[in-house]
Amino acid sequence: MSLNRRLWAWLLGPEPATTEFDQTEPGANSPTPYVNSRTSYFEEFGLQALTQALLSMIKDGDNRNSIDRAKPYRICLSLMDRWEIGGLVVPEVFLPVLENVRQFKAQASSKAEFAEVLRSASVFFDGIESGLIYGELVGLLAQAIGPGSLSFKERCDKLSLINFILTNFNIHEEEMVTLHAPLFCLAALSMLEGSKDQDRSSPTPINSPRKHSPSPYLF
């Protein structure tokens, strides 16, 4: 699938007149003002509508076949061809896409059907920067084992999504293995230590038995 120039123009605004860049001052030919103007145009007029449309497609695909379900993943991949668009849209749809794939695993009528959807999602996943991927994973981990009002079930669900991502997608690139994975483990240990310290400092009434519940921190 390729997006034609009309769609790029609709999302990023019209091309500027050539004369706007025919300046005599030093550095006037720099594309920075032009790039910034296109990014600002998309943020103001296209970002919200495009993101909502993609999220709606992802959600509406819950009851569709594998081909239709994979369409929004392919669209997201195509949008990544233009960093002015992909850099703003991808962070908003990354986790919803992966959660959608995880849900489909339980709904798919066959392993082949799930494999087809996973293949499209994997191509999308492989096009995303490692820093963004692990940043989102750390965010999920913080929700799962950090302070907050999430229930035990919700925390376990966050951990389940992390496990699904690490199990089914390519996380073996050199930058991931040598940089991001160690930092992810360090963040996990730091969060666990912080949770233990917070638990020790929590006052327990003398006459009230301490409530014990399954720990969401073990995974």
GROMACS .gro file of C-alpha atoms in nm:
model
  219
    1MET     CA    1   0.000   0.000   0.000
    2SER     CA    2   0.135   0.344  -0.088
    3LEU     CA    3  -0.010   0.679   0.007
    4ASN     CA    4  -0.023   0.922  -0.283
    5ARG     CA    5   0.093   1.279  -0.281
    6ARG     CA    6  -0.258   1.415  -0.243
    7LEU     CA    7  -0.297   1.245   0.092
    8TRP     CA    8   0.043   1.367   0.210
    9ALA     CA    9  -0.057   1.719   0.106
   10TRP     CA   10  -0.388   1.684   0.290
   11LEU     CA   11  -0.210   1.577   0.608
   12LEU     CA   12   0.093   1.805   0.592
   13GLY     CA   13  -0.045   2.106   0.411
   14PRO     CA   14   0.028   2.243   0.064
   15GLU     CA   15   0.379   2.265  -0.073
   16PRO     CA   16   0.525   2.615  -0.028
   17ALA     CA   17   0.593   2.833  -0.328
   18THR     CA   18   0.950   2.801  -0.453
   19THR     CA   19   1.004   3.174  -0.420
   20GLU     CA   20   0.964   3.149  -0.044
   21PHE     CA   21   1.304   2.979  -0.026
   22ASP     CA   22   1.483   3.192  -0.284
   23GLN     CA   23   1.648   3.410  -0.021
   24THR     CA   24   1.988   3.580  -0.041
   25GLU     CA   25   2.061   3.575   0.332
   26PRO     CA   26   2.303   3.309   0.464
   27GLY     CA   27   2.124   3.000   0.583
   28ALA     CA   28   1.798   3.104   0.424
   29ASN     CA   29   1.787   2.784   0.223
   30SER     CA   30   1.768   2.574   0.537
   31PRO     CA   31   1.461   2.345   0.527
   32THR     CA   32   1.406   2.371   0.903
   33PRO     CA   33   1.133   2.640   0.890
   34TYR     CA   34   0.955   2.445   0.618
   35VAL     CA   35   0.971   2.117   0.810
   36ASN     CA   36   0.852   2.282   1.129
   37SER     CA   37   0.561   2.444   0.948
   38ARG     CA   38   0.446   2.109   0.804
   39THR     CA   39   0.471   1.939   1.143
   40SER     CA   40   0.274   2.220   1.305
   41TYR     CA   41   0.013   2.202   1.031
   42PHE     CA   42  -0.035   1.830   1.088
   43GLU     CA   43  -0.051   1.871   1.466
   44GLU     CA   44  -0.321   2.135   1.434
   45PHE     CA   45  -0.536   1.996   1.155
   46GLY     CA   46  -0.467   1.626   1.111
   47LEU     CA   47  -0.320   1.454   1.415
   48GLN     CA   48  -0.631   1.415   1.627
   49ALA     CA   49  -0.857   1.309   1.341
   50LEU     CA   50  -0.607   1.059   1.203
   51THR     CA   51  -0.527   0.910   1.543
   52GLN     CA   52  -0.893   0.872   1.633
   53ALA     CA   53  -0.966   0.710   1.297
   54LEU     CA   54  -0.687   0.457   1.340
   55LEU     CA   55  -0.788   0.375   1.697
   56SER     CA   56  -1.146   0.330   1.578
   57MET     CA   57  -1.032   0.093   1.303
   58ILE     CA   58  -0.829  -0.107   1.553
   59LYS     CA   59  -1.123  -0.131   1.792
   60ASP     CA   60  -1.381  -0.204   1.521
   61GLY     CA   61  -1.165  -0.485   1.388
   62ASP     CA   62  -1.233  -0.699   1.694
   63ASN     CA   63  -1.499  -0.906   1.518
   64ARG     CA   64  -1.352  -0.907   1.167
   65ASN     CA   65  -1.141  -1.157   0.980
   66SER     CA   66  -0.764  -1.153   0.985
   67ILE     CA   67  -0.727  -0.953   0.662
   68ASP     CA   68  -0.950  -0.668   0.777
   69ARG     CA   69  -0.803  -0.676   1.123
   70ALA     CA   70  -0.451  -0.625   0.988
   71LYS     CA   71  -0.544  -0.324   0.772
   72PRO     CA   72  -0.485  -0.057   1.039
   73TYR     CA   73  -0.143  -0.209   1.113
   74ARG     CA   74  -0.046  -0.171   0.748
   75ILE     CA   75  -0.177   0.184   0.739
   76CYS     CA   76   0.031   0.270   1.045
   77LEU     CA   77   0.336   0.124   0.874
   78SER     CA   78   0.274   0.336   0.563
   79LEU     CA   79   0.236   0.649   0.772
   80MET     CA   80   0.580   0.587   0.918
   81ASP     CA   81   0.727   0.673   0.576
   82ARG     CA   82   0.684   1.036   0.677
   83TRP     CA   83   0.842   1.103   1.014
   84GLU     CA   84   0.641   1.425   1.054
   85ILE     CA   85   0.332   1.202   1.075
   86GLY     CA   86   0.465   0.874   1.209
   87GLY     CA   87   0.659   1.039   1.490
   88LEU     CA   88   0.335   1.178   1.632
   89VAL     CA   89   0.090   0.901   1.547
   90VAL     CA   90   0.288   0.587   1.632
   91PRO     CA   91   0.322   0.657   2.008
   92GLU     CA   92  -0.057   0.689   2.027
   93VAL     CA   93  -0.138   0.363   1.848
   94PHE     CA   94   0.157   0.141   1.943
   95LEU     CA   95   0.012  -0.022   2.255
   96PRO     CA   96  -0.346  -0.040   2.120
   97VAL     CA   97  -0.215  -0.230   1.817
   98LEU     CA   98  -0.025  -0.481   2.031
   99GLU     CA   99  -0.316  -0.521   2.271
  100ASN     CA  100  -0.542  -0.585   1.972
  101VAL     CA  101  -0.309  -0.858   1.848
  102ARG     CA  102  -0.300  -1.016   2.193
  103GLN     CA  103  -0.679  -1.025   2.209
  104PHE     CA  104  -0.698  -1.177   1.863
  105LYS     CA  105  -0.478  -1.467   1.972
  106ALA     CA  106  -0.763  -1.590   2.192
  107GLN     CA  107  -1.026  -1.524   1.923
  108ALA     CA  108  -0.855  -1.658   1.611
  109SER     CA  109  -1.014  -1.965   1.459
  110SER     CA  110  -0.675  -2.115   1.376
  111LYS     CA  111  -0.305  -2.068   1.435
  112ALA     CA  112  -0.265  -1.973   1.070
  113GLU     CA  113  -0.516  -1.691   1.106
  114PHE     CA  114  -0.336  -1.554   1.411
  115ALA     CA  115   0.000  -1.592   1.236
  116GLU     CA  116  -0.123  -1.375   0.949
  117VAL     CA  117  -0.226  -1.094   1.182
  118LEU     CA  118   0.092  -1.129   1.387
  119ARG     CA  119   0.299  -1.106   1.069
  120SER     CA  120   0.148  -0.769   0.977
  121ALA     CA  121   0.186  -0.641   1.333
  122SER     CA  122   0.548  -0.759   1.340
  123VAL     CA  123   0.635  -0.560   1.029
  124PHE     CA  124   0.488  -0.253   1.200
  125PHE     CA  125   0.675  -0.336   1.523
  126ASP     CA  126   1.007  -0.378   1.342
  127GLY     CA  127   0.978  -0.031   1.192
  128ILE     CA  128   0.957   0.140   1.532
  129GLU     CA  129   1.259   0.279   1.712
  130SER     CA  130   1.389   0.066   1.998
  131GLY     CA  131   1.376   0.358   2.238
  132LEU     CA  132   1.002   0.403   2.186
  133ILE     CA  133   0.935   0.030   2.226
  134TYR     CA  134   1.117   0.001   2.556
  135GLY     CA  135   0.984   0.334   2.674
  136GLU     CA  136   0.631   0.197   2.637
  137LEU     CA  137   0.733  -0.128   2.809
  138VAL     CA  138   0.873   0.064   3.105
  139GLY     CA  139   0.549   0.262   3.118
  140LEU     CA  140   0.348  -0.060   3.133
  141LEU     CA  141   0.578  -0.193   3.403
  142ALA     CA  142   0.538   0.123   3.609
  143GLN     CA  143   0.160   0.085   3.595
  144ALA     CA  144   0.186  -0.281   3.693
  145ILE     CA  145   0.420  -0.262   3.990
  146GLY     CA  146   0.430   0.104   4.081
  147PRO     CA  147   0.197   0.303   4.305
  148GLY     CA  148  -0.149   0.369   4.174
  149SER     CA  149  -0.515   0.278   4.198
  150LEU     CA  150  -0.513  -0.013   3.952
  151SER     CA  151  -0.667  -0.335   4.076
  152PHE     CA  152  -0.469  -0.657   4.105
  153LYS     CA  153  -0.639  -0.786   3.790
  154GLU     CA  154  -0.548  -0.472   3.594
  155ARG     CA  155  -0.188  -0.492   3.709
  156CYS     CA  156  -0.165  -0.855   3.605
  157ASP     CA  157  -0.310  -0.761   3.266
  158LYS     CA  158  -0.031  -0.506   3.215
  159LEU     CA  159   0.228  -0.772   3.295
  160SER     CA  160   0.053  -1.013   3.061
  161LEU     CA  161   0.080  -0.761   2.776
  162ILE     CA  162   0.450  -0.713   2.847
  163ASN     CA  163   0.501  -1.089   2.839
  164PHE     CA  164   0.308  -1.116   2.511
  165ILE     CA  165   0.522  -0.848   2.348
  166LEU     CA  166   0.851  -0.999   2.465
  167THR     CA  167   0.740  -1.347   2.356
  168ASN     CA  168   0.595  -1.274   2.012
  169PHE     CA  169   0.792  -0.982   1.868
  170ASN     CA  170   1.152  -0.927   1.765
  171ILE     CA  171   1.344  -0.785   2.059
  172HIS     CA  172   1.683  -0.925   1.962
  173GLU     CA  173   1.834  -0.635   1.772
  174GLU     CA  174   2.177  -0.534   1.894
  175GLU     CA  175   2.067  -0.198   2.033
  176MET     CA  176   1.783  -0.363   2.223
  177VAL     CA  177   2.003  -0.637   2.371
  178THR     CA  178   2.299  -0.419   2.465
  179LEU     CA  179   2.124  -0.100   2.574
  180HIS     CA  180   1.749  -0.104   2.622
  181ALA     CA  181   1.698  -0.450   2.773
  182PRO     CA  182   1.953  -0.391   3.054
  183LEU     CA  183   1.796  -0.053   3.128
  184PHE     CA  184   1.453  -0.217   3.132
  185CYS     CA  185   1.574  -0.474   3.386
  186LEU     CA  186   1.733  -0.199   3.595
  187ALA     CA  187   1.406  -0.004   3.591
  188ALA     CA  188   1.217  -0.316   3.700
  189LEU     CA  189   1.453  -0.376   3.992
  190SER     CA  190   1.434  -0.012   4.094
  191MET     CA  191   1.052  -0.018   4.089
  192LEU     CA  192   1.042  -0.339   4.291
  193GLU     CA  193   1.282  -0.197   4.549
  194GLY     CA  194   1.076   0.121   4.570
  195SER     CA  195   0.759  -0.082   4.621
  196LYS     CA  196   0.922  -0.283   4.900
  197ASP     CA  197   1.040   0.034   5.075
  198GLN     CA  198   0.693   0.186   5.047
  199ASP     CA  199   0.538  -0.131   5.184
  200ARG     CA  200   0.771  -0.130   5.486
  201SER     CA  201   0.696   0.234   5.563
  202SER     CA  202   0.318   0.188   5.548
  203PRO     CA  203   0.177   0.202   5.903
  204THR     CA  204  -0.023  -0.099   6.021
  205PRO     CA  205  -0.278  -0.048   6.302
  206ILE     CA  206  -0.182  -0.250   6.612
  207ASN     CA  207  -0.520  -0.417   6.650
  208SER     CA  208  -0.580  -0.466   6.281
  209PRO     CA  209  -0.444  -0.774   6.107
  210ARG     CA  210  -0.244  -0.693   5.799
  211LYS     CA  211  -0.424  -0.788   5.480
  212HIS     CA  212  -0.234  -1.021   5.253
  213SER     CA  213  -0.301  -1.035   4.883
  214PRO     CA  214  -0.119  -1.194   4.592
  215SER     CA  215   0.171  -0.976   4.492
  216PRO     CA  216   0.149  -0.823   4.144
  217TYR     CA  217   0.522  -0.765   4.152
  218LEU     CA  218   0.626  -1.121   4.073
  219PHE     CA  219   0.637  -1.202   3.704
   0.00000   0.00000   0.00000
